[in-house]
CSV table of C-alpha atoms in Angstrom, one decimal:
chain,number,residue,atom,x,y,z
X,1,MET,CA,-14.0,-30.8,35.9
X,2,THR,CA,-15.3,-31.9,39.8
X,3,GLN,CA,-19.0,-31.0,40.9
X,4,ALA,CA,-17.4,-30.5,44.0
X,5,ARG,CA,-14.3,-28.0,43.0
X,6,HIS,CA,-12.1,-26.1,44.7
X,7,HIS,CA,-6.7,-23.9,34.0
X,8,GLY,CA,4.5,-13.2,32.3
X,9,GLY,CA,3.6,-11.8,29.6
X,10,ASP,CA,3.9,-11.2,25.8
X,11,HIS,CA,3.5,-8.8,23.4
X,12,TYR,CA,-0.2,-8.6,22.7
X,13,HIS,CA,-0.6,-5.9,20.0
X,14,TRP,CA,2.2,-8.4,18.1
X,15,PRO,CA,0.1,-10.4,15.1
X,16,ILE,CA,-1.1,-13.2,16.1
X,17,ARG,CA,0.5,-15.7,13.3
X,18,ARG,CA,4.2,-14.2,14.9
X,19,PHE,CA,2.9,-14.2,18.9
X,20,SER,CA,2.9,-18.5,18.0
X,21,ASN,CA,5.9,-18.8,15.9
X,22,ARG,CA,7.4,-16.9,19.4
X,23,VAL,CA,5.0,-19.8,22.0
X,24,ALA,CA,6.0,-22.7,19.8
X,25,SER,CA,7.6,-25.8,21.4
X,26,PRO,CA,9.7,-28.2,20.0
X,27,GLY,CA,7.4,-31.1,20.6
X,28,ALA,CA,4.3,-29.2,19.1
X,29,ARG,CA,6.3,-28.1,16.1
X,30,ALA,CA,7.7,-31.6,15.7
X,31,ARG,CA,3.7,-33.0,15.6
X,32,LEU,CA,2.9,-30.3,13.5
X,33,ARG,CA,6.4,-31.5,10.6
X,34,ALA,CA,3.9,-35.4,11.2
X,35,ALA,CA,1.5,-34.7,10.9
X,36,THR,CA,2.2,-32.4,7.3
X,37,HIS,CA,3.9,-35.2,5.9
X,38,VAL,CA,1.5,-38.1,6.8
X,39,ALA,CA,-1.1,-35.3,4.6
X,40,ALA,CA,1.0,-36.1,2.0
X,41,SER,CA,0.9,-40.2,2.3
X,42,SER,CA,-2.9,-39.6,2.5
X,43,ALA,CA,-3.2,-37.2,-1.1
X,44,VAL,CA,-1.3,-40.4,-2.9
X,45,LEU,CA,-3.4,-43.0,-0.8
X,46,PRO,CA,-6.8,-42.6,-3.5
X,47,VAL,CA,-4.0,-43.2,-6.8
X,48,LEU,CA,-2.9,-45.9,-4.8
X,49,VAL,CA,-6.5,-47.4,-4.1
X,50,VAL,CA,-7.3,-46.7,-8.2
X,51,SER,CA,-4.2,-48.4,-9.2
X,52,VAL,CA,-4.5,-51.4,-7.4
X,53,ILE,CA,-7.8,-52.7,-8.3
X,54,VAL,CA,-6.8,-51.3,-11.9
X,55,LEU,CA,-3.9,-54.2,-11.1
X,56,VAL,CA,-6.5,-56.9,-9.4
X,57,ASP,CA,-9.0,-56.7,-13.0
X,58,LEU,CA,-5.4,-56.5,-15.2
X,59,VAL,CA,-4.1,-60.0,-13.3
X,60,GLY,CA,-7.4,-60.8,-12.8
X,61,GLY,CA,-9.6,-60.9,-16.2
X,62,SER,CA,-12.7,-60.1,-14.2
X,63,GLY,CA,-14.5,-57.8,-16.4
X,64,MET,CA,-17.4,-55.9,-14.0
X,65,ILE,CA,-16.9,-57.7,-11.5
X,66,TRP,CA,-13.7,-54.6,-9.9
X,67,LEU,CA,-15.1,-51.8,-12.2
X,68,PRO,CA,-17.1,-50.5,-9.1
X,69,LEU,CA,-14.5,-50.5,-6.6
X,70,LEU,CA,-12.7,-47.9,-8.7
X,71,ALA,CA,-15.7,-45.1,-7.2
X,72,THR,CA,-13.1,-46.0,-3.6
X,73,GLY,CA,-10.5,-43.2,-5.3
X,74,PRO,CA,-12.5,-39.9,-5.7
X,75,ALA,CA,-14.3,-41.0,-2.3
X,76,LEU,CA,-11.7,-41.2,0.1
X,77,ALA,CA,-9.9,-38.6,-2.0
X,78,ALA,CA,-12.3,-36.7,-0.4
X,79,THR,CA,-11.2,-37.1,3.3
X,80,THR,CA,-7.9,-35.8,2.3
X,81,ASN,CA,-7.4,-33.4,-0.8
X,82,GLY,CA,-9.2,-30.4,-2.2
X,83,PRO,CA,-12.3,-30.2,-5.1
X,84,SER,CA,-9.1,-30.6,-7.5
X,85,GLY,CA,-7.9,-33.5,-6.8
X,86,VAL,CA,-11.2,-35.4,-6.2
X,87,LEU,CA,-11.9,-34.6,-9.8
X,88,GLY,CA,-8.3,-35.7,-11.0
X,89,VAL,CA,-8.9,-39.4,-9.1
X,90,GLY,CA,-12.6,-39.6,-10.6
X,91,LEU,CA,-11.5,-39.2,-14.0
X,92,LEU,CA,-8.7,-41.2,-13.6
X,93,ALA,CA,-10.8,-44.0,-12.2
X,94,VAL,CA,-13.4,-43.3,-15.6
X,95,VAL,CA,-10.3,-43.4,-17.9
X,96,LEU,CA,-8.9,-46.2,-17.0
X,97,GLY,CA,-12.3,-48.1,-15.7
X,98,THR,CA,-13.6,-47.0,-19.9
X,99,ALA,CA,-9.7,-48.6,-21.0
X,100,LEU,CA,-10.7,-52.1,-18.4
X,101,GLY,CA,-13.9,-52.6,-20.0
X,102,ILE,CA,-12.9,-52.1,-24.1
X,103,ARG,CA,-10.6,-55.0,-23.1
X,104,ASP,CA,-12.7,-56.9,-20.8
X,105,GLY,CA,-14.9,-56.9,-24.1
X,106,VAL,CA,-18.2,-55.2,-21.1
X,107,PRO,CA,-20.8,-54.6,-23.2
X,108,TRP,CA,-21.2,-51.2,-23.0
X,109,HIS,CA,-25.1,-50.4,-21.9
X,110,GLU,CA,-23.2,-52.1,-18.7
X,111,LEU,CA,-20.2,-49.6,-18.9
X,112,VAL,CA,-22.1,-47.2,-19.4
X,113,VAL,CA,-24.2,-47.1,-16.0
X,114,VAL,CA,-21.0,-47.8,-14.4
X,115,LEU,CA,-18.6,-44.9,-15.7
X,116,SER,CA,-21.7,-42.7,-14.9
X,117,ALA,CA,-22.0,-43.9,-11.2
X,118,LEU,CA,-18.4,-43.1,-11.1
X,119,ALA,CA,-18.8,-40.1,-12.8
X,120,ALA,CA,-22.1,-39.3,-10.0
X,121,VAL,CA,-19.0,-40.2,-6.8
X,122,THR,CA,-17.1,-38.0,-7.7
X,123,LEU,CA,-19.0,-35.0,-8.0
X,124,ALA,CA,-20.8,-36.4,-4.6
X,125,SER,CA,-16.7,-36.4,-3.4
X,126,ALA,CA,-15.9,-32.9,-5.3
X,127,LEU,CA,-18.4,-31.5,-3.3
X,128,ALA,CA,-18.0,-33.3,0.2
X,129,SER,CA,-14.3,-31.7,-0.5
X,130,ALA,CA,-15.3,-28.6,-0.4
X,131,LEU,CA,-17.8,-28.0,2.0
X,132,ARG,CA,-14.4,-29.6,4.2
X,133,GLY,CA,-12.3,-27.0,3.8
X,134,ARG,CA,-15.3,-24.8,4.5
X,135,ARG,CA,-15.9,-26.0,8.3
X,136,GLU,CA,-11.3,-26.2,8.1
X,137,LYS,CA,-11.3,-22.2,8.3
X,138,VAL,CA,-13.5,-21.8,10.1
X,139,LEU,CA,-12.6,-24.3,12.6
X,140,ALA,CA,-8.6,-22.9,11.9
X,141,ALA,CA,-10.6,-19.1,13.1
X,142,VAL,CA,-12.2,-20.4,15.8
X,143,ARG,CA,-8.8,-22.5,17.1
X,144,SER,CA,-7.1,-18.8,16.7
X,145,VAL,CA,-9.5,-16.7,18.1
X,146,ALA,CA,-8.8,-19.5,21.1
X,147,GLU,CA,-5.8,-19.5,21.5
X,148,ALA,CA,-5.0,-15.6,21.8
X,149,ALA,CA,-7.8,-16.0,25.0
X,150,GLN,CA,-5.0,-18.2,26.2
X,151,HIS,CA,-3.2,-15.9,26.1
X,152,ALA,CA,-4.9,-13.3,27.1
X,153,LEU,CA,-5.9,-14.8,30.3
X,154,LEU,CA,-3.3,-17.3,30.6
X,155,LYS,CA,-0.5,-15.4,30.3
X,156,PRO,CA,3.4,-17.4,29.4
X,157,VAL,CA,5.4,-16.8,32.9
X,158,PRO,CA,8.9,-16.4,32.3
X,159,ALA,CA,11.2,-17.9,33.8
X,160,THR,CA,12.3,-15.8,35.9
X,161,VAL,CA,10.4,-13.8,37.9
X,162,GLY,CA,11.8,-11.9,40.2
X,163,PRO,CA,14.3,-13.4,42.9
X,164,PHE,CA,12.3,-17.1,40.9
X,165,GLN,CA,12.6,-19.7,39.3
X,166,THR,CA,9.3,-19.9,37.9
X,167,ALA,CA,7.3,-22.8,35.6
X,168,VAL,CA,4.1,-24.2,34.4
X,169,ARG,CA,2.1,-26.6,33.0
X,170,TYR,CA,-0.8,-26.3,32.3
X,171,SER,CA,-3.1,-29.4,30.2
X,172,ALA,CA,-7.3,-28.1,29.2
X,173,ALA,CA,-8.8,-32.0,29.6
X,174,ALA,CA,-11.3,-31.2,25.9
X,175,ALA,CA,-8.9,-32.7,23.5
X,176,GLU,CA,-9.2,-29.3,21.4
X,177,ALA,CA,-9.8,-26.8,23.7
X,178,ARG,CA,-6.8,-24.1,25.1
X,179,ILE,CA,-8.5,-23.0,28.2
X,180,GLY,CA,-11.0,-25.0,31.2
X,181,GLY,CA,-11.6,-23.5,34.2
X,182,ASP,CA,-8.3,-24.2,35.5
X,183,LEU,CA,-6.3,-21.1,36.3
X,184,TYR,CA,-3.2,-19.1,37.3
X,185,ALA,CA,-1.7,-16.0,37.5
X,186,LEU,CA,1.6,-14.9,38.4
X,187,VAL,CA,3.2,-10.9,38.9
X,188,PRO,CA,4.9,-9.1,40.1
X,189,THR,CA,4.0,-6.5,42.5
X,190,PRO,CA,5.3,-3.2,45.1
X,191,TYR,CA,4.5,-5.8,47.7
X,192,GLY,CA,6.8,-8.7,46.2
X,193,VAL,CA,5.4,-11.0,43.7
X,194,ARG,CA,1.9,-12.3,44.0
X,195,LEU,CA,0.5,-16.0,42.7
X,196,ILE,CA,-2.6,-17.5,42.0
X,197,VAL,CA,-4.0,-21.4,41.3
X,198,GLY,CA,-7.5,-22.1,41.4
X,199,ASP,CA,-11.0,-24.1,40.5
X,200,VAL,CA,-13.6,-23.0,39.1
X,201,ARG,CA,-16.5,-26.3,39.7
X,202,GLY,CA,-18.2,-27.0,36.5
X,203,LYS,CA,-17.2,-26.6,33.3
X,204,GLY,CA,-17.2,-25.0,29.5
X,205,LEU,CA,-17.9,-21.3,28.7
X,206,PRO,CA,-19.0,-20.4,31.5
X,207,ALA,CA,-16.0,-22.9,34.3
X,208,VAL,CA,-14.1,-20.5,31.7
X,209,GLY,CA,-15.1,-16.6,32.0
X,210,THR,CA,-15.1,-16.6,35.8
X,211,ALA,CA,-11.3,-18.2,35.7
X,212,ALA,CA,-11.0,-14.6,33.6
X,213,LEU,CA,-12.4,-12.8,36.3
X,214,VAL,CA,-10.6,-13.9,39.2
X,215,VAL,CA,-7.8,-13.4,37.0
X,216,GLY,CA,-7.9,-10.4,36.2
X,217,ILE,CA,-9.9,-9.5,39.8
X,218,PHE,CA,-6.7,-11.0,40.6
X,219,ARG,CA,-4.3,-8.9,38.5
X,220,GLU,CA,-5.5,-6.0,39.4
X,221,ALA,CA,-5.8,-6.7,43.3
X,222,ALA,CA,-2.1,-7.5,43.9
X,223,TYR,CA,-1.0,-4.3,42.2
X,224,ASP,CA,-3.3,-2.3,44.4
X,225,GLU,CA,-3.2,-3.8,48.2
X,226,PRO,CA,-1.0,-3.7,50.3
X,227,ASP,CA,-2.9,-6.8,52.0
X,228,LEU,CA,-2.6,-10.2,51.0
X,229,LEU,CA,-5.8,-10.8,52.0
X,230,THR,CA,-7.3,-7.5,51.2
X,231,VAL,CA,-6.7,-9.1,47.6
X,232,VAL,CA,-8.8,-12.4,48.5
X,233,ASP,CA,-11.4,-10.4,49.8
X,234,ARG,CA,-11.8,-7.7,46.5
X,235,ILE,CA,-12.4,-11.6,44.9
X,236,GLU,CA,-14.6,-13.1,47.2
X,237,ARG,CA,-16.9,-9.7,46.9
X,238,SER,CA,-16.5,-9.7,42.7
X,239,LEU,CA,-17.8,-13.2,42.9
X,240,ALA,CA,-20.8,-12.7,45.0
X,241,ARG,CA,-22.3,-10.0,42.9
X,242,ASN,CA,-21.5,-11.9,39.3
X,243,LEU,CA,-22.1,-16.3,40.9
X,244,GLY,CA,-24.6,-18.2,41.2
X,245,SER,CA,-25.7,-19.2,44.3
X,246,ASP,CA,-23.7,-23.0,44.2
X,247,ASP,CA,-20.9,-21.8,42.5
X,248,PHE,CA,-17.4,-20.5,43.7
X,249,VAL,CA,-14.1,-21.6,42.7
X,250,THR,CA,-11.0,-23.3,44.7
X,251,VAL,CA,-7.8,-21.2,45.4
X,252,VAL,CA,-3.9,-20.7,46.7
X,253,VAL,CA,-3.1,-17.0,46.9
X,254,ALA,CA,0.2,-16.7,47.8
X,255,GLY,CA,2.6,-13.4,47.9
X,256,TYR,CA,6.9,-13.3,49.1
X,257,PRO,CA,7.3,-9.9,50.8
X,258,ARG,CA,9.7,-9.8,51.9
X,259,GLU,CA,12.9,-11.9,52.2
X,260,GLY,CA,12.5,-15.1,53.9
X,261,ARG,CA,8.8,-15.0,54.5
X,262,LEU,CA,6.4,-15.9,52.1
X,263,GLU,CA,2.4,-15.7,52.9
X,264,VAL,CA,0.1,-18.0,52.1
X,265,VAL,CA,-3.9,-17.4,52.0
X,266,ASN,CA,-5.8,-21.9,50.7
X,267,CYS,CA,-9.1,-21.4,50.3
X,268,GLY,CA,-10.8,-24.9,50.3
X,269,HIS,CA,-7.9,-26.3,47.9
X,270,ALA,CA,-5.4,-28.4,47.2
X,271,PRO,CA,-2.5,-27.8,49.9
X,272,PRO,CA,0.7,-26.6,47.6
X,273,LEU,CA,4.0,-29.0,48.1
X,274,LEU,CA,6.9,-27.2,49.9
X,275,VAL,CA,10.0,-28.1,49.0
X,276,ARG,CA,13.4,-28.3,51.2
X,277,ASP,CA,16.1,-30.1,52.0
X,278,GLY,CA,15.4,-32.2,49.4
X,279,ASP,CA,12.2,-33.5,51.0
X,280,VAL,CA,8.4,-32.7,49.6
X,281,ALA,CA,5.6,-31.7,52.6
X,282,PRO,CA,2.1,-30.2,52.5
X,283,VAL,CA,1.4,-26.6,53.6
X,284,ASP,CA,-2.0,-28.1,55.0
X,285,PRO,CA,-4.3,-25.1,56.0
X,286,THR,CA,-3.8,-24.0,59.9
X,287,HIS,CA,-7.6,-22.6,59.8
X,288,PRO,CA,-9.1,-24.6,56.5
X,289,THR,CA,-11.8,-21.5,54.5
X,290,PRO,CA,-14.3,-22.6,52.5
X,291,PRO,CA,-13.9,-21.6,48.7
X,292,LEU,CA,-14.3,-18.2,46.8
X,293,GLY,CA,-18.7,-17.8,45.8
X,294,LEU,CA,-19.1,-19.3,49.1
X,295,ARG,CA,-18.3,-17.2,51.9
X,296,ALA,CA,-21.8,-15.7,52.0
X,297,LEU,CA,-22.9,-19.6,53.4
X,298,THR,CA,-21.0,-20.0,56.2
X,299,GLY,CA,-19.5,-16.4,57.3
X,300,GLU,CA,-16.2,-18.2,57.5
X,301,ALA,CA,-13.1,-15.7,56.7
X,302,PRO,CA,-10.7,-16.9,55.6
X,303,ALA,CA,-6.3,-16.9,57.2
X,304,LEU,CA,-2.8,-15.7,56.7
X,305,GLN,CA,-0.5,-18.8,56.9
X,306,VAL,CA,2.8,-17.4,57.2
X,307,LEU,CA,5.7,-20.0,55.9
X,308,PRO,CA,10.1,-19.8,56.1
X,309,PHE,CA,10.8,-19.9,52.3
X,310,THR,CA,14.6,-19.0,52.0
X,311,ASP,CA,17.2,-19.8,49.6
X,312,GLY,CA,16.5,-23.0,47.4
X,313,ASP,CA,13.3,-23.9,49.1
X,314,GLN,CA,10.9,-24.4,46.1
X,315,LEU,CA,6.8,-24.3,46.3
X,316,LEU,CA,4.4,-25.9,44.2
X,317,LEU,CA,0.8,-25.9,43.0
X,318,TYR,CA,-1.5,-27.5,41.0
X,319,THR,CA,-5.0,-27.6,40.9
X,320,ASP,CA,-7.4,-31.8,41.3
X,321,GLY,CA,-6.8,-32.3,37.5
X,322,VAL,CA,-3.1,-33.6,38.6
X,323,THR,CA,-4.4,-36.1,41.6
X,324,GLU,CA,-7.5,-37.5,41.0
X,325,ALA,CA,-5.8,-38.6,37.8
X,326,ARG,CA,-6.1,-42.6,37.1
X,327,ASP,CA,-5.0,-45.0,35.7
X,328,HIS,CA,-6.6,-48.2,34.3
X,329,ASN,CA,-6.6,-49.5,37.6
X,330,ARG,CA,-8.1,-46.5,39.4
X,331,ASP,CA,-5.5,-45.2,41.6
X,332,PHE,CA,-4.9,-41.8,42.2
X,333,TYR,CA,-1.8,-39.9,40.5
X,334,PRO,CA,1.2,-40.0,44.0
X,335,LEU,CA,1.9,-36.3,43.0
X,336,ALA,CA,4.4,-35.4,45.9
X,337,LYS,CA,6.0,-39.0,45.8
X,338,GLY,CA,6.3,-38.3,41.9
X,339,LEU,CA,7.5,-34.6,42.4
X,340,GLU,CA,10.5,-35.9,44.8
X,341,ARG,CA,11.6,-38.3,42.1
X,342,HIS,CA,12.2,-35.8,39.5
X,343,LEU,CA,13.2,-33.1,42.0
X,344,THR,CA,15.7,-30.1,39.8
X,345,ASP,CA,16.9,-27.3,40.9
X,346,ASN,CA,15.6,-26.2,37.3
X,347,PRO,CA,11.8,-25.4,37.1
X,348,ALA,CA,11.0,-25.8,34.1
X,349,ARG,CA,12.7,-29.4,34.2
X,350,THR,CA,10.9,-30.4,36.9
X,351,LEU,CA,8.0,-30.0,35.8
X,352,THR,CA,8.8,-31.5,32.2
X,353,ALA,CA,9.5,-34.9,33.6
X,354,LEU,CA,6.5,-33.8,36.1
X,355,HIS,CA,4.3,-34.1,33.2
X,356,ASP,CA,5.1,-36.2,31.2
X,357,GLU,CA,4.4,-39.6,33.6
X,358,LEU,CA,1.2,-38.0,35.0
X,359,LEU,CA,-0.2,-38.7,31.0
X,360,ALA,CA,1.8,-41.9,31.1
X,361,HIS,CA,0.0,-42.4,34.9
X,362,VAL,CA,-4.0,-42.0,33.0
X,363,GLY,CA,-2.7,-43.3,29.4
X,364,GLY,CA,-2.1,-40.4,27.8
X,365,ASP,CA,-5.5,-38.7,27.4
X,366,LEU,CA,-6.5,-36.7,31.0
X,367,HIS,CA,-10.2,-36.4,32.1
X,368,ASP,CA,-9.6,-33.4,34.0
X,369,ASP,CA,-7.8,-29.2,33.5
X,370,ALA,CA,-3.9,-29.6,35.2
X,371,ALA,CA,-2.6,-27.4,36.4
X,372,LEU,CA,1.0,-26.9,37.7
X,373,LEU,CA,2.6,-23.8,38.4
X,374,LEU,CA,6.1,-24.1,40.3
X,375,LEU,CA,8.4,-21.8,42.2
X,376,ARG,CA,12.1,-21.8,43.2
X,377,LYS,CA,13.7,-19.6,45.4
X,378,PRO,CA,17.9,-20.1,43.7
X,379,THR,CA,20.2,-19.9,46.4
X,380,ALA,CA,23.1,-17.7,46.8
X,381,ALA,CA,25.0,-19.2,45.2
X,382,GLU,CA,23.5,-19.1,41.7
X,383,VAL,CA,22.6,-15.1,42.1
X,384,ALA,CA,26.1,-14.8,42.6
X,385,ALA,CA,26.9,-16.8,39.9
X,386,VAL,CA,25.4,-14.8,37.3
X,387,PRO,CA,27.6,-11.6,36.9
X,388,GLU,CA,30.5,-14.4,35.8
X,389,ALA,CA,28.0,-15.6,33.1
X,390,ALA,CA,26.9,-13.2,32.2
X,391,SER,CA,29.9,-11.2,31.6
X,392,HIS,CA,31.2,-14.3,29.6
X,393,THR,CA,28.6,-13.5,26.9
X,394,PRO,CA,29.5,-11.4,24.2
X,395,GLY,CA,26.9,-8.2,24.2
X,396,SER,CA,24.6,-9.7,27.1
X,397,SER,CA,22.0,-7.3,28.3
X,398,ARG,CA,21.1,-8.0,30.8
X,399,SER,CA,22.1,-11.0,34.1
X,400,VAL,CA,19.8,-14.7,33.8
X,401,PRO,CA,21.2,-17.5,35.4
X,402,PRO,CA,22.1,-19.9,33.0
X,403,HIS,CA,19.4,-22.8,34.0
X,404,ALA,CA,16.9,-20.1,33.5
X,405,ARG,CA,18.1,-18.8,30.3
X,406,SER,CA,17.6,-22.2,28.6
X,407,SER,CA,13.9,-21.8,29.5
X,408,ALA,CA,13.8,-19.3,27.7
X,409,GLU,CA,15.0,-19.1,24.8
X,410,GLY,CA,13.5,-22.4,24.1
X,411,THR,CA,9.5,-21.4,24.4
X,412,GLY,CA,10.5,-17.5,23.0
X,413,ARG,CA,9.7,-16.3,26.0
X,414,SER,CA,10.8,-13.4,28.3
X,415,THR,CA,12.4,-13.0,31.3
X,416,ASP,CA,10.9,-10.0,31.8
X,417,PRO,CA,9.5,-9.8,35.3
X,418,ALA,CA,6.9,-6.7,34.1
X,419,THR,CA,5.7,-8.8,31.3
X,420,ALA,CA,4.5,-11.7,33.4
């Protein structure tokens, strides 16, 4: 993250393994199958290395020159195999080394030295393999906790919430991270659907803790407070008590209290992009205010901005990890133009195309956390088509638009707004 910065839910009492199976994407499953294939191939590699060394010795008849290289087999096995696999490769290398030494007429005292060194390397490699396996188990446990923490903090957003189609894409900058300092939440409330997208200053666990604080307060206040500005005030007061003097959070908070009316409060964050009739335009704040946590320094209170939001309109909220992503020429990613290129009536499909293009723009590795949240108001014709589509689906218990149903089924997530 930069230094001056503005990361619908399921039943979390389920076992983590079952939950992970439900939300795993097809791409993740494909990567898992590829990793399994590579691991299986790597297990055979040490045996192939030993076989090649033996073949070279048989062809060249070089005697002692090639025998020490047999230690490569167990050493390589330590990186992919368990201790028993390492010992098996080592035993194979010792047996073949003894046979080659006798065949080539290597003096016994020299052969004993080579075989002793080979046995020592095998034992050391087996120990290293055991330690590696123990570390992998600890890492797997930590990853499972991180996965659970991600879904507790950044709950999956269903394909439909209230009257809207929705989609979210989130990427943490750290290679093995599940969560970061970017945040989002979308909740149905008695006062309409409300959502937040924000960005915490800083990195690491402190940023994750602040993001969790903001999301927790928002979820509670959004359901309790009729006024959207009061929701923002509650977040501000809590941050004033818990943040350091130089910490802050940039956020955009939005609400849809009644038909055709969208309320937006922008506190130092990048302006959302409004899509209407195929045109993309930023929603620049009419009264710019500082990020949350800095109000005491400026004395400026946020203002409520009201926009018309009708059938077919879309709103994209994002963090600066998207707009500040650079390619090899140091050019920023043009988010507005990308949205125009990939705009569809399916938010999930739109964000998938945007996210893929973003990764291609930076060459595959993001250097900052990035979050995208897209909201779309279906047209009257699409809403009217829902009962008809549901009536032709045997056993259908609820009405889900066809475009939303495919997205929800693909992720295994609920389409019930109450789980948002």
